[in-house]
Amino acid sequence: MDLSLLTWGDGGWGDEMVLGALMTLAVAVCSYALGIVIGSGFAAMKLSHLAPLRWLADLYTTVIRGIPELLIIYLVFFGGGAVLRTVAKGLFGYGDYVDLPIFVTGMVCIGLSAGAYATEVIRGAVLAVPRGQIEAARAVGMRKGLRFRRILVPQVARYALPGLGNVWQLTLKETSLISVIGLVEIMRQAAVGAGSTKEPFTFYITAFVLYLGLASISNRGFLRAEGWANRGVRSA
Amino acid sequence: MKKLLTLAAIAAMAFAGAAQAADYKKIKIATEGAYAPWNYKDSSGKLIGFELDLAADLCKRMGIECTVVEQAWDGIIPSLQAGKYDAIVAGMSITDKRKKVITFSRSYAQTPASFVVGKSSKSAGFKTGVDRIDLTTVEAGEKAAIADMVKEFGGKTIGVQTATTHENFLREHLGKNITIRTYDTQENLDLDLQAGRVDAALASMSYWVPLLKTDKGKDMVAVGPGMVGGPFGHGVGAGIRKKDQALADMFSKAIQSAIDDGSVSKLAIKWFGFDASAK
Amino acid sequence: MNWELIQESWPVLVGAVPDTLLLAASALIIGFALAVVIALMRLSANKPLWGVAYGYVYIFRSTPLLVQLFLIYYGSGQYRMFLEDIGLWVAFREPWFCAILALTLNTAAYGSEIIRGGVQSVPWGEVEAARAIGMSRSLLFRRIIFPIAMRQALPGYGNEVILMVKATSLASTITILEVTGEAKKIIAATWSPIEIFIIAGAIYLFLNFIVTRGVAMLERRLNPLHETAIKDVSAGADIH
C-alpha cells in the first residue's frame, strides 16, 4: 500500500479516483431511476389480468435476472450499435460511424438489470397491501385515481423501500462492469492505475473504500426515507 | 413514421463519432492505457508509453492527423469492427488466429519471451545451451532447449497472462508436463509469483526488463533462453479492419521507414531499455 | 454470427458447468449456515454480537464482490509468512479455497438479511401462543420461528441463489476456469465476444431457470395450507 500514489492533482491518482467515483455515482443514480420506472411498469404488467402482458413481464425478469450482467452490456453496446448503424446506413445512406453514447448505453444496461429486480420488489409490495383497505377505500367512494394515490402508493412505498434499498446496492456495484465499454468509473480507473504503476493493491483498496463510502452515504439516505415512509406506523 | 425517421436521423447525426476512415486524412487510434511501458497513464491521467510516441511518429510520416483514444482491452476488437476507431496500437501480437478477424500492419516490435522466477527459487540459475531460440522452425537445437525446460519445470505451476502468445507456447510445448495458470492481468501474475502460488511466470522481455530494474523486481530473475517465432507470433503490429487494407499498407510503409532510420530502436531503448524493434 | 465458432465452443463451455456449480453450491451451503448465525447475532440483544454482525453485513454488501475476491486472494498472498506460521497458507494458496471463501462470505451477508427479514415477519401471536403452551426457547425457535421464517425467506433466498450462480463468473479473475473463464479464454483467442457470450448467457439462463422452477416448487411444497387458507378466509368473509 503506497499512499503517496494517491495525492491530489497531476502528481497523484487521488483526483482521478474521486472523479471515477463521481462517474460511478452518476451512472448508478441514472440507472437506478430508470430501473424504478421499468420496474413499476413491469410490476403492473405482472399484476395485470391480461395473460400476454404477464408472460412478457415474466420473460423479461427471467431472462435479465438469469444471465450475467456483463452479457447484457455486451449485447446492448455492440449489438445495439450494429443495429443503429444498419438503420443509419439503410435509411439515410449515412455510412460513417454511428455509436451509442457510452454513458446512455451503460445507463440502459444497468437500468434494465435493476428494473428486473425492482419489478419483483414492487410486485411484492403491491401484493402486501391488505385487500381490505382497497375495499374500504372503494366503500367510502374513493375513485380509482385517488385510491391509487392515497392508499396504494404510500403503502407500496413503505413495503418496497427495504427491497429497493437492496436494488440500489446492487446497482451501485454493477456499475463496475461497464468499464468494458470504456466508461471511466471507479473500477476502470483502478485497473488503469494498477497497470500503470504496478501497485494493484493500493488501487483496489482505494476502490474498496470508495464503494464503501458511496454505500454508506446512500444507506443513510435510505434509512431516512424508510423512517419517513413508516411515520405513524406502529412497529414491534 | 415520418416523424420517427426524422428523429432517428437527428439521433444518428448526434451520435456520429465520425471516424473518417474513407480517405484516411484523420484517423482514430485506440490503445489500452494499462500496459506499461507499452501504453499506460501517468498520474495526471495522460496516456504515455512506447506506443504513444511511436503512433505520433508514424502519423507524422503518414501525413495524417491522429487522435488516440483509450479503450479497455475486453472491448478493443469489437469496437474496431464497429468503427469506433480505425487502428489499434496496443502491444498486440500478430498471430494467425487473430489474422482471421482483423488485418495487421507489418510488425514494429519483436520482443523475446522469457521465464522469470523468484531469486530464492531452485530454478534461479536455470540455463539452456543457447541464449535465444527461434521457434519458426523447430530443429535439434530448439528441441534440446525445450527438453531442458521440460526437465526444469516438469510438475511445476507456471503462470501466464490469459490468451497471450505466451500461453500458446506453454500449451503447445510444455502443456503435458506443467500446470498452467492463467491471469487477467500481468500485475496479478506478478503478485502470485511473489506469493509463491506459481513457480515461474512467462512473459515478454519488454515487460520484464523494466520491471526487474525496479524495487518490485528485486527478488525476481529472468531465466532460460529468450524465445521468438512459432507460437510467439510474428511480432507486434497495428491492428486494422480487414476492409481498410489500404490503411494497413500505409502503416506498414511508415513503420518500415521508422525502423530503417533507427527511430523505432531509439524509442524502444527509451521505454524498454533494449532494442525491441522488429527487423 | 459465426456458427462454426458457436458449434466449436459450446462443448468447451458446457464442460465447465460442473466447476460453476461446485463453486455456487459450496458457497451457498456453507453460506447458509453462516447466514443463520449472523442473522441470529443481528437479532440478539447482545451489543457486541450485534455490532460485529452489523459491520460484517455492511462491509460485504457495500463493496463489489470483484474487489473482495481480489483482496482475499492477492491480499492473502502478501501475508504468506504469517499465514504459513498459523498453518493456513495451505488453504489460501489455492484459488478454489479463496473463491469459495469470498463467495461464501458474500452470500452469508446477503442471506443473513433475508433470514432476519423472515424472522421478523413471524407473527407475534404465534410466538405468544407457543409460549403460552409452555414451549422452551429452543423448541420455540426450532418448531415455530425457524420454519415460518424460512418459508417467508424462501423467495428472497431464491434470488440469492441466482445471484450466486452468476457471481461465480468472477472466479475467473483469480485463475479458475469456470464457464466465464473458459468463455473469456475463447474470446481472447478469437475476438468474437458476441457469439461466445450468447452461449455462456444461454448456459447461465438455463441453470437459473432450473433454480427458479426449483424454488417455486419448494415454495408450493412448504405452503401446503396456502391455498386452503385463502379459501377459508374468503369463505369467512362471505359469512360476516
mmCIF file of N, CA and C in Angstrom, chain B residues 193-237:
data_model
loop_
_atom_site.group_PDB
_atom_site.id
_atom_site.type_symbol
_atom_site.label_atom_id
_atom_site.label_comp_id
_atom_site.label_asym_id
_atom_site.label_seq_id
_atom_site.Cartn_x
_atom_site.Cartn_y
_atom_site.Cartn_z
ATOM 1 N N LEU B 193 3.442 -14.663 -8.296
ATOM 2 C CA LEU B 193 4.821 -15.141 -8.361
ATOM 3 C C LEU B 193 5.529 -14.791 -7.048
ATOM 4 N N GLN B 194 5.287 -13.567 -6.571
ATOM 5 C CA GLN B 194 5.890 -13.146 -5.303
ATOM 6 C C GLN B 194 5.362 -13.985 -4.145
ATOM 7 N N ALA B 195 4.066 -14.314 -4.202
ATOM 8 C CA ALA B 195 3.450 -15.073 -3.110
ATOM 9 C C ALA B 195 3.820 -16.545 -3.181
ATOM 10 N N GLY B 196 4.390 -16.965 -4.291
ATOM 11 C CA GLY B 196 4.778 -18.359 -4.425
ATOM 12 C C GLY B 196 3.651 -19.283 -4.846
ATOM 13 N N ARG B 197 2.551 -18.704 -5.356
ATOM 14 C CA ARG B 197 1.474 -19.559 -5.841
ATOM 15 C C ARG B 197 1.838 -20.164 -7.189
ATOM 16 N N VAL B 198 2.694 -19.493 -7.930
ATOM 17 C CA VAL B 198 3.236 -20.091 -9.150
ATOM 18 C C VAL B 198 4.750 -20.165 -8.995
ATOM 19 N N ASP B 199 5.342 -21.192 -9.670
ATOM 20 C CA ASP B 199 6.785 -21.377 -9.539
ATOM 21 C C ASP B 199 7.556 -20.502 -10.517
ATOM 22 N N ALA B 200 6.913 -20.181 -11.644
ATOM 23 C CA ALA B 200 7.572 -19.341 -12.635
ATOM 24 C C ALA B 200 6.506 -18.607 -13.425
ATOM 25 N N ALA B 201 6.913 -17.519 -14.076
ATOM 26 C CA ALA B 201 5.984 -16.777 -14.924
ATOM 27 C C ALA B 201 6.631 -16.577 -16.278
ATOM 28 N N LEU B 202 5.798 -16.625 -17.313
ATOM 29 C CA LEU B 202 6.321 -16.415 -18.662
ATOM 30 C C LEU B 202 5.684 -15.159 -19.242
ATOM 31 N N ALA B 203 6.528 -14.226 -19.717
ATOM 32 C CA ALA B 203 6.005 -13.021 -20.365
ATOM 33 C C ALA B 203 7.101 -12.431 -21.241
ATOM 34 N N SER B 204 6.766 -11.290 -21.837
ATOM 35 C CA SER B 204 7.684 -10.667 -22.767
ATOM 36 C C SER B 204 8.823 -9.950 -22.030
ATOM 37 N N MET B 205 10.007 -9.942 -22.642
ATOM 38 C CA MET B 205 11.141 -9.222 -22.058
ATOM 39 C C MET B 205 10.838 -7.732 -21.959
ATOM 40 N N SER B 206 9.990 -7.233 -22.846
ATOM 41 C CA SER B 206 9.651 -5.809 -22.807
ATOM 42 C C SER B 206 8.941 -5.472 -21.498
ATOM 43 N N TYR B 207 8.325 -6.469 -20.908
ATOM 44 C CA TYR B 207 7.690 -6.265 -19.610
ATOM 45 C C TYR B 207 8.694 -6.480 -18.498
ATOM 46 N N TRP B 208 9.477 -7.579 -18.607
ATOM 47 C CA TRP B 208 10.383 -7.947 -17.508
ATOM 48 C C TRP B 208 11.534 -6.965 -17.326
ATOM 49 N N VAL B 209 12.179 -6.574 -18.419
ATOM 50 C CA VAL B 209 13.405 -5.782 -18.272
ATOM 51 C C VAL B 209 13.182 -4.525 -17.424
ATOM 52 N N PRO B 210 12.167 -3.689 -17.782
ATOM 53 C CA PRO B 210 11.956 -2.512 -16.918
ATOM 54 C C PRO B 210 11.544 -2.894 -15.489
ATOM 55 N N LEU B 211 10.742 -3.948 -15.354
ATOM 56 C CA LEU B 211 10.270 -4.330 -14.016
ATOM 57 C C LEU B 211 11.415 -4.800 -13.126
ATOM 58 N N LEU B 212 12.307 -5.611 -13.683
ATOM 59 C CA LEU B 212 13.386 -6.172 -12.872
ATOM 60 C C LEU B 212 14.344 -5.104 -12.372
ATOM 61 N N LYS B 213 14.322 -3.941 -13.038
ATOM 62 C CA LYS B 213 15.198 -2.857 -12.590
ATOM 63 C C LYS B 213 14.614 -2.123 -11.397
ATOM 64 N N THR B 214 13.309 -2.294 -11.169
ATOM 65 C CA THR B 214 12.687 -1.537 -10.084
ATOM 66 C C THR B 214 12.717 -2.339 -8.786
ATOM 67 N N ASP B 215 12.226 -1.688 -7.750
ATOM 68 C CA ASP B 215 12.182 -2.275 -6.427
ATOM 69 C C ASP B 215 11.323 -3.541 -6.416
ATOM 70 N N LYS B 216 10.239 -3.485 -7.210
ATOM 71 C CA LYS B 216 9.318 -4.624 -7.269
ATOM 72 C C LYS B 216 9.951 -5.874 -7.815
ATOM 73 N N GLY B 217 10.930 -5.691 -8.712
ATOM 74 C CA GLY B 217 11.524 -6.843 -9.370
ATOM 75 C C GLY B 217 12.808 -7.300 -8.720
ATOM 76 N N LYS B 218 13.114 -6.737 -7.541
ATOM 77 C CA LYS B 218 14.432 -7.020 -6.964
ATOM 78 C C LYS B 218 14.580 -8.471 -6.523
ATOM 79 N N ASP B 219 13.470 -9.157 -6.272
ATOM 80 C CA ASP B 219 13.554 -10.559 -5.873
ATOM 81 C C ASP B 219 13.278 -11.515 -7.026
ATOM 82 N N MET B 220 13.224 -10.975 -8.251
ATOM 83 C CA MET B 220 12.938 -11.844 -9.387
ATOM 84 C C MET B 220 14.142 -11.883 -10.321
ATOM 85 N N VAL B 221 14.198 -12.968 -11.080
ATOM 86 C CA VAL B 221 15.294 -13.074 -12.023
ATOM 87 C C VAL B 221 14.806 -13.795 -13.283
ATOM 88 N N ALA B 222 15.260 -13.305 -14.451
ATOM 89 C CA ALA B 222 14.885 -13.930 -15.718
ATOM 90 C C ALA B 222 15.781 -15.133 -15.958
ATOM 91 N N VAL B 223 15.182 -16.257 -16.353
ATOM 92 C CA VAL B 223 15.969 -17.473 -16.583
ATOM 93 C C VAL B 223 15.614 -18.085 -17.937
ATOM 94 N N GLY B 224 16.479 -18.976 -18.391
ATOM 95 C CA GLY B 224 16.222 -19.676 -19.650
ATOM 96 C C GLY B 224 16.494 -18.778 -20.849
ATOM 97 N N PRO B 225 16.198 -19.286 -22.044
ATOM 98 C CA PRO B 225 16.511 -18.527 -23.254
ATOM 99 C C PRO B 225 15.436 -17.496 -23.576
ATOM 100 N N GLY B 226 15.779 -16.492 -24.383
ATOM 101 C CA GLY B 226 14.778 -15.606 -24.961
ATOM 102 C C GLY B 226 14.162 -16.338 -26.140
ATOM 103 N N MET B 227 12.845 -16.275 -26.254
ATOM 104 C CA MET B 227 12.189 -17.090 -27.280
ATOM 105 C C MET B 227 11.361 -16.249 -28.229
ATOM 106 N N VAL B 228 11.476 -16.525 -29.523
ATOM 107 C CA VAL B 228 10.665 -15.830 -30.530
ATOM 108 C C VAL B 228 10.141 -16.840 -31.555
ATOM 109 N N GLY B 229 9.267 -16.384 -32.432
ATOM 110 C CA GLY B 229 8.789 -17.194 -33.557
ATOM 111 C C GLY B 229 7.775 -18.245 -33.157
ATOM 112 N N GLY B 230 7.265 -18.972 -34.137
ATOM 113 C CA GLY B 230 6.306 -20.043 -33.882
ATOM 114 C C GLY B 230 5.113 -19.558 -33.098
ATOM 115 N N PRO B 231 4.826 -20.198 -31.938
ATOM 116 C CA PRO B 231 3.653 -19.800 -31.166
ATOM 117 C C PRO B 231 3.718 -18.361 -30.676
ATOM 118 N N PHE B 232 4.920 -17.790 -30.646
ATOM 119 C CA PHE B 232 5.042 -16.414 -30.158
ATOM 120 C C PHE B 232 4.589 -15.390 -31.190
ATOM 121 N N GLY B 233 4.193 -15.865 -32.370
ATOM 122 C CA GLY B 233 3.634 -14.962 -33.366
ATOM 123 C C GLY B 233 4.705 -14.225 -34.143
ATOM 124 N N HIS B 234 4.229 -13.241 -34.877
ATOM 125 C CA HIS B 234 5.118 -12.549 -35.798
ATOM 126 C C HIS B 234 5.350 -11.130 -35.353
ATOM 127 N N GLY B 235 5.628 -10.929 -34.095
ATOM 128 C CA GLY B 235 5.894 -9.591 -33.593
ATOM 129 C C GLY B 235 4.619 -8.830 -33.276
ATOM 130 N N VAL B 236 4.804 -7.559 -32.917
ATOM 131 C CA VAL B 236 3.672 -6.717 -32.530
ATOM 132 C C VAL B 236 3.400 -5.721 -33.646
ATOM 133 N N GLY B 237 2.125 -5.603 -34.056
ATOM 134 C CA GLY B 237 1.781 -4.676 -35.135
ATOM 135 C C GLY B 237 0.518 -3.910 -34.826
#
